[in-house]
PDB file of C-alpha atoms in Angstrom:
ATOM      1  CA  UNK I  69     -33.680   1.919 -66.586  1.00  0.00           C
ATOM      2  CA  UNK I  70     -34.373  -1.820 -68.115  1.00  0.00           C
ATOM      3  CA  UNK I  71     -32.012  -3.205 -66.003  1.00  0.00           C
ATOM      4  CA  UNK I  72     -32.984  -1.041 -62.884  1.00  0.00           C
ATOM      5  CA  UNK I  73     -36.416  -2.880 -63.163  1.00  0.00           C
ATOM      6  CA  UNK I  74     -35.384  -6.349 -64.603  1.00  0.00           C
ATOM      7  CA  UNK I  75     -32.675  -6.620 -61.369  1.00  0.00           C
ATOM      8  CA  UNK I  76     -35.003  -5.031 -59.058  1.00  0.00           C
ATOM      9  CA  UNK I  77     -34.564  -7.322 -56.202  1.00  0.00           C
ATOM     10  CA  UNK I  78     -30.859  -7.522 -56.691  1.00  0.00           C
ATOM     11  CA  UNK I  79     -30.535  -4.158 -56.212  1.00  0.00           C
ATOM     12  CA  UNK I  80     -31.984  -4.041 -53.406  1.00  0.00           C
ATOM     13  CA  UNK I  81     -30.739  -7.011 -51.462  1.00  0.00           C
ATOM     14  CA  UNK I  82     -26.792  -5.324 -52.425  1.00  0.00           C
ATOM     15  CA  UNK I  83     -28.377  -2.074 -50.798  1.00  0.00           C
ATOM     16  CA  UNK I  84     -29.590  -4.094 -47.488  1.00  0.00           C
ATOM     17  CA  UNK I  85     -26.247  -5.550 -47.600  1.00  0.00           C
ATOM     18  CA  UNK I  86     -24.037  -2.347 -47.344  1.00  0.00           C
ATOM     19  CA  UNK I  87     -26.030  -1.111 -45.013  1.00  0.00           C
ATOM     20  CA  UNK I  88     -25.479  -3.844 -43.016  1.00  0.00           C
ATOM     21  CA  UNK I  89     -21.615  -4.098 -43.373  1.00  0.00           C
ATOM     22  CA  UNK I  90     -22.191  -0.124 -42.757  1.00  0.00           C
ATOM     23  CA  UNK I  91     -23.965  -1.042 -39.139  1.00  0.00           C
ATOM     24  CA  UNK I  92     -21.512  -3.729 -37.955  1.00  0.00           C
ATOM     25  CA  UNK I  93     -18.726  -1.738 -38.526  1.00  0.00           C
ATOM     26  CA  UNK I  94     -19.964   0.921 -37.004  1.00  0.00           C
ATOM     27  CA  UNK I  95     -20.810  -1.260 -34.325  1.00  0.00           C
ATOM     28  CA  UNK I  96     -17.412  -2.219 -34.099  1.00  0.00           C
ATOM     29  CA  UNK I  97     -15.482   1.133 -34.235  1.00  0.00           C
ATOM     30  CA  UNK I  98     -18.173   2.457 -31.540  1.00  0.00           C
ATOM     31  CA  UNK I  99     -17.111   0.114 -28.986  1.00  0.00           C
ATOM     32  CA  UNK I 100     -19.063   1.516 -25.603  1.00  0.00           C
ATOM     33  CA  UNK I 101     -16.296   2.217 -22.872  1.00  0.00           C
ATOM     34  CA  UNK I 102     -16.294   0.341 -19.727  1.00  0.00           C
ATOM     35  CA  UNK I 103     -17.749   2.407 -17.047  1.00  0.00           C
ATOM     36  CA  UNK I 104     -15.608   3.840 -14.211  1.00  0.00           C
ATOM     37  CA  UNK I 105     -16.484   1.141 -10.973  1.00  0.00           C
ATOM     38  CA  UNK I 106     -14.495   3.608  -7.966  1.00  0.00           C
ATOM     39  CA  UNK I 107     -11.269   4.819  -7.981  1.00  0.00           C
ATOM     40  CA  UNK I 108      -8.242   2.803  -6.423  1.00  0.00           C
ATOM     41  CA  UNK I 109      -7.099   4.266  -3.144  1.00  0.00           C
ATOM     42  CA  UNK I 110      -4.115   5.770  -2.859  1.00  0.00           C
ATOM     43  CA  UNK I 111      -1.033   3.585  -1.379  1.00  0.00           C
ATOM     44  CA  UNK I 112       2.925   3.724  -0.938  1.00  0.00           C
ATOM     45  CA  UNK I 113       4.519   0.540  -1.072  1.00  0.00           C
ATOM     46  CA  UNK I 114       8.020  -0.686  -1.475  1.00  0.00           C
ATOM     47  CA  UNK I 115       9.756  -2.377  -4.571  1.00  0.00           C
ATOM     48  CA  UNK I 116      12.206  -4.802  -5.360  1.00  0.00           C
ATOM     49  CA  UNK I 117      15.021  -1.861  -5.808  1.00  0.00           C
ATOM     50  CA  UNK I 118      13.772  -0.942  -2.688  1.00  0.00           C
ATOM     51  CA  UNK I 119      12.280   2.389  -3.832  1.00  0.00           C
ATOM     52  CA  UNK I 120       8.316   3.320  -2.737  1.00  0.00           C
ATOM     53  CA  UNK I 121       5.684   3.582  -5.317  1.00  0.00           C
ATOM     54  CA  UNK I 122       2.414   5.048  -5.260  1.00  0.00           C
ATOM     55  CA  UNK I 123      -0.729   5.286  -7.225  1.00  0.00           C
ATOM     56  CA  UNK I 124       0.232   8.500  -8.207  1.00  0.00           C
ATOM     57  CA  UNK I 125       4.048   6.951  -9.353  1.00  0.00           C
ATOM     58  CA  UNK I 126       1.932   5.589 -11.726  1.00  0.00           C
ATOM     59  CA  UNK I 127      -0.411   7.013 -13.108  1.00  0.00           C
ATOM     60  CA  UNK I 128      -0.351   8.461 -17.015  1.00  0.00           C
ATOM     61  CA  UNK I 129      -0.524   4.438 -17.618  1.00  0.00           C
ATOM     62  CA  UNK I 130      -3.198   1.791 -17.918  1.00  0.00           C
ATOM     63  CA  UNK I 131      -1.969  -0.680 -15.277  1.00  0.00           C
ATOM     64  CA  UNK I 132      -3.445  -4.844 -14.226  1.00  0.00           C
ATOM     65  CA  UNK I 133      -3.504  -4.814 -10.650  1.00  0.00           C
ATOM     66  CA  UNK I 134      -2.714  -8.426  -8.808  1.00  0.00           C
ATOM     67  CA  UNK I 135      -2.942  -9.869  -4.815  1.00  0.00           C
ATOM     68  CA  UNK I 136      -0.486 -12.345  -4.612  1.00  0.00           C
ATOM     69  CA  UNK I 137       1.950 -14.276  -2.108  1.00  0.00           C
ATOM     70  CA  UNK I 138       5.057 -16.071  -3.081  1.00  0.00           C
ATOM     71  CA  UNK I 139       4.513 -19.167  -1.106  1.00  0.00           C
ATOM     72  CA  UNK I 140       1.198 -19.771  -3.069  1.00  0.00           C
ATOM     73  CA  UNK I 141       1.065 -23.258  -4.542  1.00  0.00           C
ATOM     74  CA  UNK I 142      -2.098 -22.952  -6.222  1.00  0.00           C
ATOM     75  CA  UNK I 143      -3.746 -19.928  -8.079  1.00  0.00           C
ATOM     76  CA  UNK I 144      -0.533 -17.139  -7.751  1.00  0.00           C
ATOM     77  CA  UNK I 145       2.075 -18.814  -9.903  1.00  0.00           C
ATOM     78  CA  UNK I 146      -0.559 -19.201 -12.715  1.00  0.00           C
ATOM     79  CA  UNK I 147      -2.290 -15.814 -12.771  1.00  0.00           C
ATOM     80  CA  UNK I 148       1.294 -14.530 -12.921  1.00  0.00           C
ATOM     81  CA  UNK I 149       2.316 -17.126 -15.614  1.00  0.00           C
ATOM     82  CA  UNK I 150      -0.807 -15.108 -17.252  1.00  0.00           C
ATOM     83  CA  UNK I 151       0.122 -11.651 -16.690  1.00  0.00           C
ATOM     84  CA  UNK I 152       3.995 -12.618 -17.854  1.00  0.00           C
ATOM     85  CA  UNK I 153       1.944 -13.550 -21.077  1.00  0.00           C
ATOM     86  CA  UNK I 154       0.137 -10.555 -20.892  1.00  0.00           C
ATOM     87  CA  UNK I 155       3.535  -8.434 -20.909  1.00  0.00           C
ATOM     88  CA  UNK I 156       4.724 -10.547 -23.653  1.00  0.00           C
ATOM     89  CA  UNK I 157       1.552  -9.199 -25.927  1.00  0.00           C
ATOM     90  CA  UNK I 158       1.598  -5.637 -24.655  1.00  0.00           C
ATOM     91  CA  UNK I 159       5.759  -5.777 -26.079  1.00  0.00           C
ATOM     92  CA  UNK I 160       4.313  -6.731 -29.545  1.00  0.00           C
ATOM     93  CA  UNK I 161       1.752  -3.953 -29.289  1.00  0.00           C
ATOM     94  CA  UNK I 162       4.724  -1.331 -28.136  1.00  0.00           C
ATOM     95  CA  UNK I 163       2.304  -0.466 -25.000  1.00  0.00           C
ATOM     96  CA  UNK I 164       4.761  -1.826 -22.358  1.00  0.00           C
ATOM     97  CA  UNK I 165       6.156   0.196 -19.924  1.00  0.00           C
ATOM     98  CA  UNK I 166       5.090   2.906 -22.082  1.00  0.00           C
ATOM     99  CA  UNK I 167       1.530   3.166 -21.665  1.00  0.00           C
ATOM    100  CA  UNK I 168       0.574   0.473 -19.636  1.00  0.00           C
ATOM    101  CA  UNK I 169       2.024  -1.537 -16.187  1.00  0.00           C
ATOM    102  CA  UNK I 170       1.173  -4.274 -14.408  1.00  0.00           C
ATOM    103  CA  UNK I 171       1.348  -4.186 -10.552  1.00  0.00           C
ATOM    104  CA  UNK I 172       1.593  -7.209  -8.542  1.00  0.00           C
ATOM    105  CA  UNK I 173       1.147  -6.233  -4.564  1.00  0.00           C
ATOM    106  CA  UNK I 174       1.873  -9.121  -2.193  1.00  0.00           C
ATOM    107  CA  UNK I 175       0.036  -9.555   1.082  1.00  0.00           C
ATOM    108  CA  UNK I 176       2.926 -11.575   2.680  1.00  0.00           C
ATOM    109  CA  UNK I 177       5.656  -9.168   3.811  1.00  0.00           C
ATOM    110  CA  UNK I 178       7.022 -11.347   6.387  1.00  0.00           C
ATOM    111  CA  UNK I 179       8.081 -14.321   4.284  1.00  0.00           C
ATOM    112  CA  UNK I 180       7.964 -11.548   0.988  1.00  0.00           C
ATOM    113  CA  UNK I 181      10.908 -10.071   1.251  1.00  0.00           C
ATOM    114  CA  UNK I 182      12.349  -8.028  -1.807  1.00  0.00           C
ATOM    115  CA  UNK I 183      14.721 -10.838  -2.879  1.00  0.00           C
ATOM    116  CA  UNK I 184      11.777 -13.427  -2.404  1.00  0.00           C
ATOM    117  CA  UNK I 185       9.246 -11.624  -4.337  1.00  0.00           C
ATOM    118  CA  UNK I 186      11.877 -10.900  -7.004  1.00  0.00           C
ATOM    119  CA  UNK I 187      13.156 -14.314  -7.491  1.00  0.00           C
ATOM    120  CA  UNK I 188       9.181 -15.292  -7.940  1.00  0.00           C
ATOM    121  CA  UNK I 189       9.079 -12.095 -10.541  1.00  0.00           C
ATOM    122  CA  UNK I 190      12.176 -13.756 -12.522  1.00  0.00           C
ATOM    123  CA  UNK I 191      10.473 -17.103 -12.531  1.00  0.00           C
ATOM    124  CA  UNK I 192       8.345 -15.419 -15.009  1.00  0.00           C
ATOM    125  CA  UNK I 193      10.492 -13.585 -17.134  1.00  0.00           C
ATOM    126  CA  UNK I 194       9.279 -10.237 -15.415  1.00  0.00           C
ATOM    127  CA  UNK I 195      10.673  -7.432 -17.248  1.00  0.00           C
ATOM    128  CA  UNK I 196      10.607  -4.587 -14.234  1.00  0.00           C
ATOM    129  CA  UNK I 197      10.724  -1.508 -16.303  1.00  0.00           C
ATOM    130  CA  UNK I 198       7.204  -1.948 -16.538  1.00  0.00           C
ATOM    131  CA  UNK I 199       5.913  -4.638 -13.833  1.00  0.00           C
ATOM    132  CA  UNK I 200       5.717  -3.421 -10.135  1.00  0.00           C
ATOM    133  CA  UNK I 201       6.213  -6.110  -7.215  1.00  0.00           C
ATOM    134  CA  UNK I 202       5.579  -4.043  -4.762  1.00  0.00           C
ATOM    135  CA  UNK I 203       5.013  -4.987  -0.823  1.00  0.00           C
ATOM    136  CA  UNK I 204       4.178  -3.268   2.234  1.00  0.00           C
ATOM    137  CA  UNK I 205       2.463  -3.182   5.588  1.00  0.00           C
ATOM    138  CA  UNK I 206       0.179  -6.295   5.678  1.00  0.00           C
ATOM    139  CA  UNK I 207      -2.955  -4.717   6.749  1.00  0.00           C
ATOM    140  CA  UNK I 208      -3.047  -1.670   4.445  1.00  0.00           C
ATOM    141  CA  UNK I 209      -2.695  -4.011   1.850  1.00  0.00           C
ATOM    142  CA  UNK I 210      -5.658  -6.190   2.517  1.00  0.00           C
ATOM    143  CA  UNK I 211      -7.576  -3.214   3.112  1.00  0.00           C
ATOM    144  CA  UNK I 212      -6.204  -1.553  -0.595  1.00  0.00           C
ATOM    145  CA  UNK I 213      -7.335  -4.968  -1.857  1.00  0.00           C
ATOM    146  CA  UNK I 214     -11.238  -4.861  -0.152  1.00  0.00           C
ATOM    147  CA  UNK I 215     -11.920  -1.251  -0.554  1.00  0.00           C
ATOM    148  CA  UNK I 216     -10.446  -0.822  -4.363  1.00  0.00           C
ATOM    149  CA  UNK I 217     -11.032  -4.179  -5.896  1.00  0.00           C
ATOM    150  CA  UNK I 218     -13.069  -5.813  -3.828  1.00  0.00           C
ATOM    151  CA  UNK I 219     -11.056  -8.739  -3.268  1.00  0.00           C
ATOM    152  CA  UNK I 220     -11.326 -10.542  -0.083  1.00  0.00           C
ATOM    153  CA  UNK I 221      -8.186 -12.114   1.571  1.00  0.00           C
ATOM    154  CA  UNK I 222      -7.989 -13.868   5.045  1.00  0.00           C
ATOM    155  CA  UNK I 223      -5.392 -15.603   6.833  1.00  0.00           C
ATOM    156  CA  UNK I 224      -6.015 -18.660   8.758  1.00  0.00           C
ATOM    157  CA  UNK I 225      -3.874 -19.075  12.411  1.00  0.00           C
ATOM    158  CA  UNK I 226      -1.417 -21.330  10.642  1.00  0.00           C
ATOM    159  CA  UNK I 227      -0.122 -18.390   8.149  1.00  0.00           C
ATOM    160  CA  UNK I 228      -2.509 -19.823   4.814  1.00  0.00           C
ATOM    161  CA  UNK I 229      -3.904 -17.648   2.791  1.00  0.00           C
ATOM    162  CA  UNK I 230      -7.573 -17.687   1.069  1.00  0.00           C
ATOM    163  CA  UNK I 231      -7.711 -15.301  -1.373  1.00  0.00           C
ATOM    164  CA  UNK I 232      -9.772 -14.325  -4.578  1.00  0.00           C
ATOM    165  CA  UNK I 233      -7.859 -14.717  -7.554  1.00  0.00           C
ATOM    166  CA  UNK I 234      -8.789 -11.580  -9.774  1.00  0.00           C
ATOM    167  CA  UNK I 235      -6.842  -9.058 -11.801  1.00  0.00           C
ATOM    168  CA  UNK I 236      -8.314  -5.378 -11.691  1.00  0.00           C
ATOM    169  CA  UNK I 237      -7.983  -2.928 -15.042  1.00  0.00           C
ATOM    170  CA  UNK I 238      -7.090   0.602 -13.862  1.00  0.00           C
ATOM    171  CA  UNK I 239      -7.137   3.611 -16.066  1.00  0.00           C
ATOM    172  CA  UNK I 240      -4.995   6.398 -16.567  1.00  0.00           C
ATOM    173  CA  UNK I 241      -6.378   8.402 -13.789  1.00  0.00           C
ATOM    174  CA  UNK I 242      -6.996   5.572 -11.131  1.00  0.00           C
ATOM    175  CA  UNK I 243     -10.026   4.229 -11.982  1.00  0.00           C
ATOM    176  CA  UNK I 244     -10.868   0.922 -11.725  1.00  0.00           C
ATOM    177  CA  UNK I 245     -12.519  -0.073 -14.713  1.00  0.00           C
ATOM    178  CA  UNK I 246     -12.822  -3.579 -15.179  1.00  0.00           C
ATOM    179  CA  UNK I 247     -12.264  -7.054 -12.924  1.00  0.00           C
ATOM    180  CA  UNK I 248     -11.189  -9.964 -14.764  1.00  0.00           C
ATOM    181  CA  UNK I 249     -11.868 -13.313 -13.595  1.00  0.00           C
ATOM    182  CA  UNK I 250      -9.476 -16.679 -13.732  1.00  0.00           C
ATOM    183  CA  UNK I 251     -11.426 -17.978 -17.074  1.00  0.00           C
ATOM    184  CA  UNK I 252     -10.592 -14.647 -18.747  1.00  0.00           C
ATOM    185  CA  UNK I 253      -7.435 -15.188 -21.408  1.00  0.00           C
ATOM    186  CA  UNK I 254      -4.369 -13.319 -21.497  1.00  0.00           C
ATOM    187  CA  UNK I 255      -5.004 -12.554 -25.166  1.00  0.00           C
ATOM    188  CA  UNK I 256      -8.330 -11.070 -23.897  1.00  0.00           C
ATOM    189  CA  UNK I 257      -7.078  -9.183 -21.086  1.00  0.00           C
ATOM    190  CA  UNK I 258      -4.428  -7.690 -23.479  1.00  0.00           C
ATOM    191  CA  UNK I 259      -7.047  -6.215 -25.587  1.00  0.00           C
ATOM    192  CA  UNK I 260      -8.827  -4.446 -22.631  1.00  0.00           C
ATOM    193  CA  UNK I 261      -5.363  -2.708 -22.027  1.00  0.00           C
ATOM    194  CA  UNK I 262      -5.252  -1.653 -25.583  1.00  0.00           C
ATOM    195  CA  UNK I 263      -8.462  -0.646 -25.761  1.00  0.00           C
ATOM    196  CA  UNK I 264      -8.513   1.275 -22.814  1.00  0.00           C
ATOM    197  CA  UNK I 265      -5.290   2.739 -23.403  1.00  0.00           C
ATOM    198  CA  UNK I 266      -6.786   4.448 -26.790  1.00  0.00           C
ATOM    199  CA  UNK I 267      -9.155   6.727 -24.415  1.00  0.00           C
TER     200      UNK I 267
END
């Protein structure tokens, strides 16, 4: 009881303390979900084995979404140098393939061509049990692109592209959940897969 008195204030500081390691963690394990933006149309749209996939093909797994053409020379090669980092992190975690995809649509069929858009997949070490280059009727593309992601892509009258350079999170069930932008790190972007993959 002496002491209880004499270290009054020490007690109670150590209290305020534990409570607060208490709160942060809590904090931390409580993570709030991302909310549920729309839900990605549906589409069919040819591989590099030549076989169609469609939303449906795959869902049951969180999956990045990606615009891209081959011919790009500016933003393409290094989102996809990104995502092949992404895969590399999602092989460590044992998610790849498994629980989570990446899906990399091109809006170029004419010069795309399944051998073109897999020799720009092996430039990055694409492993394709779990990475979907997928292409398809030009249009229906741009239009998946607009209406699920929002992402705007024209074409000028010399073939160029202008395109925004963003990488959608999709859920298990379709949903779009989250848009990451180029400043966002593949180490980050890694961790919303996890994360979402635990729901």
């Amino acid at each position: 009881m002496i002491l209880l008195k004499k270290y009054k204030w020490t007690w109670i500081l150590l209290a305020l303390c534990i409570i607060m390691a208490g709160y942060l963690l809590w904090g931390a394990w409580s993570k709030p979900k991302l909310p549920v933006i729309r839900p990605v149309e549906s589409f069919s749209l040819e591989n590099v084995d030549g076989k169609n996939v469609t939303l449906e093909d795959t869902n049951g797994k969180v999956r990045l979404f990606y615009f891209f053409f081959s011919k790009c020379n500016d933003v393409c090669p290094l989102t996809t140098f990104r995502l092949s980092q992404v895969q590399d992190e999602l092989k460590k975690k044992g998610l790849f393939a498994k629980d989570a995809t990446i899906v990399s649509i091109s809006f170029d069929p004419e010069r795309d061509t399944r051998e073109q858009i897999k020799s720009f997949g092996d430039k990055f070490g694409a492993d394709y049990s779990g990475w979907y280059f997928l292409r398809g009727d030009q249009q229906k593309v741009m239009d998946l692109a607009m209406n699920s992601f929002k992402i705007l892509i024209n074409q000028d009258q010399t073939g160029n592209f202008v395109h925004m350079d963003l990488i959608g999170l999709v859920d298990r069930d379709g949903q779009l959940r989250e848009i990451y932008r180029p400043e966002v790190t593949a180490t980050e972007i890694a961790q919303g897969v996890v994360d979402l993959s635990k729901e």
